[in-house]
């Protein structure tokens, strides 16, 4: 795809607790430990960094930031295996939905950061509407059937080996304070396609994916920007496979005089809602 979400960084209060939870429940592996935090991933691919600070303050529920981090597993079997694993640990779930393009399960980490675990249906099964957007919905997901599939797949295996190889950060869903402003930034500045809309939410992607980024105002309409050292989403990374698309985005940032910092091949900035963002190719 021309661009995709590569990585996310969360600011947490209790680093050992949260890191242990992502390893045991989500099946991520510890890849790097630094004084300021830890990086976790799957199959040698870093997906999530957890950092902490003595100055970190708990973000209010209506602060812009993370709605959920979405881990994309390779197929329905991997989703079923994870569900059976989570059920065995009695992990509380917050919901489960059939979105037509995907099947998704929702939960939260110990500090309340939202998480989605999902698998995509084959693109041949997606419906493109006459206006070019991808048809999505929020329908009930039959968790019992999915769980039964996971139990059957796990039969005879005494140890769950962690998240399936090929798991990635499929998308990131943000809370923002103003939807037209989000549309203007993600579509008109960064060059992402507005691929779908829902009351109070916009979905952006490249390569006609159902979404790499989503933004909603359900809890955060007209909220002030995030401030430094708030818990939750500190930084997210957008990586471009299409270097021309990256250069177009950088030119738009310069034209609008949006401050950036360039370190090697990575450009860092703060999005309109106070969340750190890095762009790279």
Short mmCIF file of C-alpha atoms in Angstrom, two decimals:
data_model
loop_
_atom_site.label_atom_id
_atom_site.label_comp_id
_atom_site.label_asym_id
_atom_site.label_seq_id
_atom_site.Cartn_x
_atom_site.Cartn_y
_atom_site.Cartn_z
CA UNK A 1 0.00 0.00 0.00
CA UNK A 2 1.26 3.55 -0.64
CA UNK A 3 1.27 4.29 3.12
CA UNK A 4 0.37 2.47 6.32
CA UNK A 5 0.52 2.76 10.11
CA UNK A 6 3.86 1.33 11.15
CA UNK A 7 4.08 1.82 14.90
CA UNK A 8 2.48 3.48 17.92
CA UNK A 9 3.86 4.71 21.24
CA UNK A 10 1.79 4.79 24.42
CA UNK A 11 2.61 6.76 27.55
CA UNK A 12 1.74 4.64 30.59
CA UNK A 13 1.91 5.06 34.36
CA UNK A 14 2.86 1.49 35.32
CA UNK A 15 5.31 0.23 32.71
CA UNK A 16 5.97 -3.25 34.19
CA UNK A 17 2.25 -3.98 34.57
CA UNK A 18 1.23 -2.79 31.11
CA UNK A 19 4.18 -4.40 29.33
CA UNK A 20 3.55 -7.72 31.05
CA UNK A 21 -0.12 -7.52 30.06
CA UNK A 22 0.66 -6.93 26.37
CA UNK A 23 3.04 -9.87 26.42
CA UNK A 24 0.79 -12.33 28.25
CA UNK A 25 -2.63 -11.32 26.92
CA UNK A 26 -1.85 -9.89 23.49
CA UNK A 27 1.02 -12.23 22.77
CA UNK A 28 3.54 -9.54 21.83
CA UNK A 29 7.25 -10.20 22.37
CA UNK A 30 9.69 -7.91 24.15
CA UNK A 31 12.12 -6.62 21.53
CA UNK A 32 14.00 -3.82 23.27
CA UNK A 33 14.24 -2.48 26.81
CA UNK A 34 15.48 1.07 27.41
CA UNK A 35 15.46 3.22 30.57
CA UNK A 36 12.51 5.18 29.17
CA UNK A 37 10.42 2.25 28.00
CA UNK A 38 10.04 -1.00 26.12
CA UNK A 39 9.31 -1.95 22.52
CA UNK A 40 7.08 -4.92 21.77
CA UNK A 41 6.34 -6.68 18.50
CA UNK A 42 5.63 -9.86 16.59
CA UNK A 43 8.10 -11.91 14.58
CA UNK A 44 10.84 -9.32 14.93
CA UNK A 45 8.60 -6.49 13.74
CA UNK A 46 8.18 -3.66 16.30
CA UNK A 47 4.55 -2.60 16.69
CA UNK A 48 4.14 -0.90 20.04
CA UNK A 49 6.44 1.10 22.31
CA UNK A 50 5.49 1.76 25.92
CA UNK A 51 7.15 4.69 27.66
CA UNK A 52 6.71 6.15 31.11
CA UNK A 53 7.57 9.35 32.88
CA UNK A 54 7.41 10.56 36.44
CA UNK A 55 5.60 13.59 35.05
CA UNK A 56 2.90 11.62 33.22
CA UNK A 57 -0.63 12.74 34.02
CA UNK A 58 -3.72 10.65 33.41
CA UNK A 59 -5.51 11.87 30.29
CA UNK A 60 -9.19 12.70 30.80
CA UNK A 61 -11.67 10.60 28.87
CA UNK A 62 -12.51 13.53 26.60
CA UNK A 63 -8.90 14.28 25.63
CA UNK A 64 -7.92 13.81 21.99
CA UNK A 65 -5.73 10.78 21.49
CA UNK A 66 -6.27 7.07 21.20
CA UNK A 67 -9.62 5.43 20.60
CA UNK A 68 -8.01 2.09 19.89
CA UNK A 69 -4.89 0.44 18.56
CA UNK A 70 -5.89 -2.22 16.02
CA UNK A 71 -3.84 -5.39 15.69
CA UNK A 72 -4.49 -7.14 12.38
CA UNK A 73 -4.03 -10.93 12.50
CA UNK A 74 -3.47 -12.93 9.30
CA UNK A 75 -6.75 -14.87 9.18
CA UNK A 76 -9.87 -16.02 11.01
CA UNK A 77 -8.01 -18.99 12.51
CA UNK A 78 -5.52 -16.64 14.18
CA UNK A 79 -8.38 -14.52 15.52
CA UNK A 80 -10.11 -17.63 16.89
CA UNK A 81 -6.92 -18.85 18.56
CA UNK A 82 -6.39 -15.47 20.22
CA UNK A 83 -10.01 -15.40 21.43
CA UNK A 84 -9.69 -18.85 23.00
CA UNK A 85 -6.46 -17.73 24.67
CA UNK A 86 -8.05 -14.53 26.03
CA UNK A 87 -11.08 -16.44 27.27
CA UNK A 88 -8.80 -18.87 29.09
CA UNK A 89 -7.27 -15.91 30.93
CA UNK A 90 -10.77 -14.51 31.61
CA UNK A 91 -9.86 -11.24 29.92
CA UNK A 92 -12.88 -8.87 29.88
CA UNK A 93 -14.01 -7.95 26.38
CA UNK A 94 -15.78 -4.72 25.50
CA UNK A 95 -17.43 -5.78 22.27
CA UNK A 96 -17.26 -7.78 19.07
CA UNK A 97 -18.42 -6.67 15.63
CA UNK A 98 -18.78 -7.80 12.05
CA UNK A 99 -17.81 -4.77 9.96
CA UNK A 100 -18.45 -6.52 6.60
CA UNK A 101 -14.82 -5.95 5.61
CA UNK A 102 -13.51 -7.44 8.85
CA UNK A 103 -14.32 -9.26 12.08
CA UNK A 104 -13.21 -7.44 15.21
CA UNK A 105 -12.97 -7.95 18.97
CA UNK A 106 -12.56 -5.01 21.37
CA UNK A 107 -10.97 -4.72 24.80
CA UNK A 108 -8.74 -2.38 26.82
CA UNK A 109 -5.36 -2.67 28.49
CA UNK A 110 -4.93 -2.19 32.27
CA UNK A 111 -4.73 1.61 31.88
CA UNK A 112 -7.80 1.87 29.68
CA UNK A 113 -6.12 2.18 26.27
CA UNK A 114 -8.52 0.76 23.69
CA UNK A 115 -7.53 -2.25 21.58
CA UNK A 116 -9.04 -3.95 18.57
CA UNK A 117 -7.96 -7.41 17.41
CA UNK A 118 -9.29 -8.15 13.94
CA UNK A 119 -8.97 -10.10 10.74
CA UNK A 120 -9.81 -8.85 7.27
CA UNK A 121 -12.16 -10.62 4.92
CA UNK A 122 -10.77 -11.10 1.40
CA UNK A 123 -10.97 -7.90 -0.63
CA UNK A 124 -13.09 -9.71 -3.20
CA UNK A 125 -15.81 -9.82 -0.55
CA UNK A 126 -15.74 -6.05 0.10
CA UNK A 127 -18.37 -3.81 -1.49
CA UNK A 128 -17.38 -0.52 -3.10
CA UNK A 129 -20.26 1.96 -3.23
CA UNK A 130 -21.04 4.16 -6.27
CA UNK A 131 -19.28 7.14 -4.63
CA UNK A 132 -16.07 5.09 -4.34
CA UNK A 133 -16.22 4.52 -0.61
CA UNK A 134 -15.98 1.07 0.99
CA UNK A 135 -19.16 -0.25 2.57
CA UNK A 136 -18.78 -0.97 6.27
CA UNK A 137 -21.25 -1.64 9.07
CA UNK A 138 -21.33 -2.60 12.73
CA UNK A 139 -23.15 -5.90 13.10
CA UNK A 140 -23.00 -8.49 15.90
CA UNK A 141 -20.16 -11.01 15.68
CA UNK A 142 -20.92 -14.59 16.69
CA UNK A 143 -18.27 -14.92 19.39
CA UNK A 144 -19.38 -18.38 20.51
CA UNK A 145 -18.77 -19.90 17.09
CA UNK A 146 -15.43 -18.12 16.82
CA UNK A 147 -14.45 -19.29 20.30
CA UNK A 148 -15.41 -22.89 19.48
CA UNK A 149 -13.19 -22.71 16.39
CA UNK A 150 -10.33 -21.45 18.54
CA UNK A 151 -10.75 -24.21 21.11
CA UNK A 152 -10.77 -26.83 18.34
CA UNK A 153 -7.60 -25.38 16.83
CA UNK A 154 -5.91 -25.30 20.24
CA UNK A 155 -6.80 -28.91 21.07
CA UNK A 156 -3.65 -30.90 21.69
CA UNK A 157 -1.50 -27.76 22.08
CA UNK A 158 -0.58 -27.12 25.71
CA UNK A 159 1.04 -23.73 25.15
CA UNK A 160 -0.18 -20.68 23.25
CA UNK A 161 2.80 -19.40 21.31
CA UNK A 162 1.83 -15.74 21.11
CA UNK A 163 0.33 -13.62 18.37
CA UNK A 164 0.46 -15.21 14.92
CA UNK A 165 3.38 -14.44 12.62
CA UNK A 166 2.40 -11.71 10.20
CA UNK A 167 0.37 -9.74 12.75
CA UNK A 168 0.66 -6.02 12.09
CA UNK A 169 -0.72 -2.71 13.24
CA UNK A 170 -3.60 -2.71 10.78
CA UNK A 171 -4.96 0.69 11.68
CA UNK A 172 -5.16 3.32 14.37
CA UNK A 173 -8.40 4.91 15.52
CA UNK A 174 -8.07 8.39 17.02
CA UNK A 175 -10.24 10.63 19.14
CA UNK A 176 -10.20 14.17 17.76
CA UNK A 177 -11.91 17.41 18.63
CA UNK A 178 -13.05 18.53 15.19
CA UNK A 179 -13.94 16.29 12.26
CA UNK A 180 -13.61 18.84 9.42
CA UNK A 181 -10.17 19.70 10.80
CA UNK A 182 -9.26 16.00 10.81
CA UNK A 183 -10.49 15.64 7.23
CA UNK A 184 -8.44 18.65 6.21
CA UNK A 185 -5.28 17.30 7.80
CA UNK A 186 -5.37 13.59 6.99
CA UNK A 187 -6.88 13.96 3.51
CA UNK A 188 -5.75 17.34 2.24
CA UNK A 189 -2.33 17.59 3.91
CA UNK A 190 -1.13 14.00 4.33
CA UNK A 191 -2.86 12.84 1.15
CA UNK A 192 -4.85 9.93 2.54
CA UNK A 193 -8.13 8.99 0.87
CA UNK A 194 -11.36 9.59 2.77
CA UNK A 195 -12.58 6.04 2.23
CA UNK A 196 -15.70 5.92 4.41
CA UNK A 197 -17.76 7.98 6.81
CA UNK A 198 -20.00 7.25 9.77
CA UNK A 199 -21.91 9.69 12.00
CA UNK A 200 -19.20 11.53 13.90
CA UNK A 201 -16.31 9.62 12.30
CA UNK A 202 -14.13 9.58 9.19
CA UNK A 203 -12.00 6.74 7.85
CA UNK A 204 -8.83 7.31 5.83
CA UNK A 205 -6.62 4.94 3.87
CA UNK A 206 -4.27 4.39 0.99
CA UNK A 207 -4.45 1.66 -1.62
CA UNK A 208 -8.24 1.43 -1.21
CA UNK A 209 -7.86 -0.30 2.17
CA UNK A 210 -10.91 0.05 4.43
CA UNK A 211 -8.91 2.31 6.75
CA UNK A 212 -5.42 2.92 8.04
CA UNK A 213 -6.54 5.82 10.21
CA UNK A 214 -9.91 6.67 11.70
CA UNK A 215 -10.94 9.78 13.60
CA UNK A 216 -14.06 10.32 15.69
CA UNK A 217 -15.52 13.05 17.89
CA UNK A 218 -17.81 10.81 19.94
CA UNK A 219 -16.15 11.68 23.26
CA UNK A 220 -14.01 14.66 22.33
CA UNK A 221 -15.99 17.21 20.34
CA UNK A 222 -14.40 20.67 20.78
CA UNK A 223 -11.92 19.36 23.38
CA UNK A 224 -8.61 21.21 23.81
CA UNK A 225 -5.40 19.79 22.37
CA UNK A 226 -3.48 17.12 24.20
CA UNK A 227 -0.66 18.33 26.39
CA UNK A 228 2.79 16.81 26.82
CA UNK A 229 3.15 13.79 29.12
CA UNK A 230 -0.53 12.85 29.04
CA UNK A 231 -1.06 9.11 29.27
CA UNK A 232 -2.34 7.37 26.17
CA UNK A 233 -1.16 7.84 22.61
CA UNK A 234 2.08 9.79 22.55
CA UNK A 235 3.21 9.21 18.97
CA UNK A 236 2.12 7.30 15.89
CA UNK A 237 4.12 6.56 12.76
CA UNK A 238 2.94 6.70 9.16
CA UNK A 239 5.30 4.97 6.74
CA UNK A 240 5.16 5.62 3.00
CA UNK A 241 6.02 3.01 0.39
CA UNK A 242 5.39 5.69 -2.22
CA UNK A 243 8.16 8.27 -1.77
CA UNK A 244 6.40 10.69 -4.12
CA UNK A 245 3.35 10.65 -1.83
CA UNK A 246 5.61 11.42 1.14
CA UNK A 247 7.21 14.34 -0.68
CA UNK A 248 3.79 15.71 -1.56
CA UNK A 249 2.77 15.53 2.10
CA UNK A 250 5.99 17.24 3.21
CA UNK A 251 5.46 20.00 0.66
CA UNK A 252 1.94 20.56 2.01
CA UNK A 253 3.28 20.77 5.56
CA UNK A 254 5.87 23.34 4.46
CA UNK A 255 3.32 25.33 2.48
CA UNK A 256 1.03 25.53 5.53
CA UNK A 257 4.01 26.34 7.76
CA UNK A 258 3.31 23.39 10.04
CA UNK A 259 6.46 22.97 12.16
CA UNK A 260 8.45 19.78 11.52
CA UNK A 261 11.74 18.32 12.72
CA UNK A 262 13.81 16.18 10.38
CA UNK A 263 16.08 13.46 11.75
CA UNK A 264 17.67 11.46 8.98
CA UNK A 265 14.82 10.11 6.84
CA UNK A 266 12.15 10.70 9.50
CA UNK A 267 10.02 13.82 9.81
CA UNK A 268 8.43 14.52 13.19
CA UNK A 269 5.56 16.88 13.90
CA UNK A 270 2.52 17.32 16.11
CA UNK A 271 -0.87 16.74 14.51
CA UNK A 272 -3.69 19.30 14.96
CA UNK A 273 -4.88 17.52 18.11
CA UNK A 274 -1.59 17.49 20.00
CA UNK A 275 -0.50 13.93 19.14
CA UNK A 276 3.04 13.27 17.95
CA UNK A 277 3.34 11.98 14.39
CA UNK A 278 6.32 10.73 12.41
CA UNK A 279 6.47 10.36 8.65
CA UNK A 280 9.05 8.25 6.86
CA UNK A 281 9.63 6.17 3.76
#
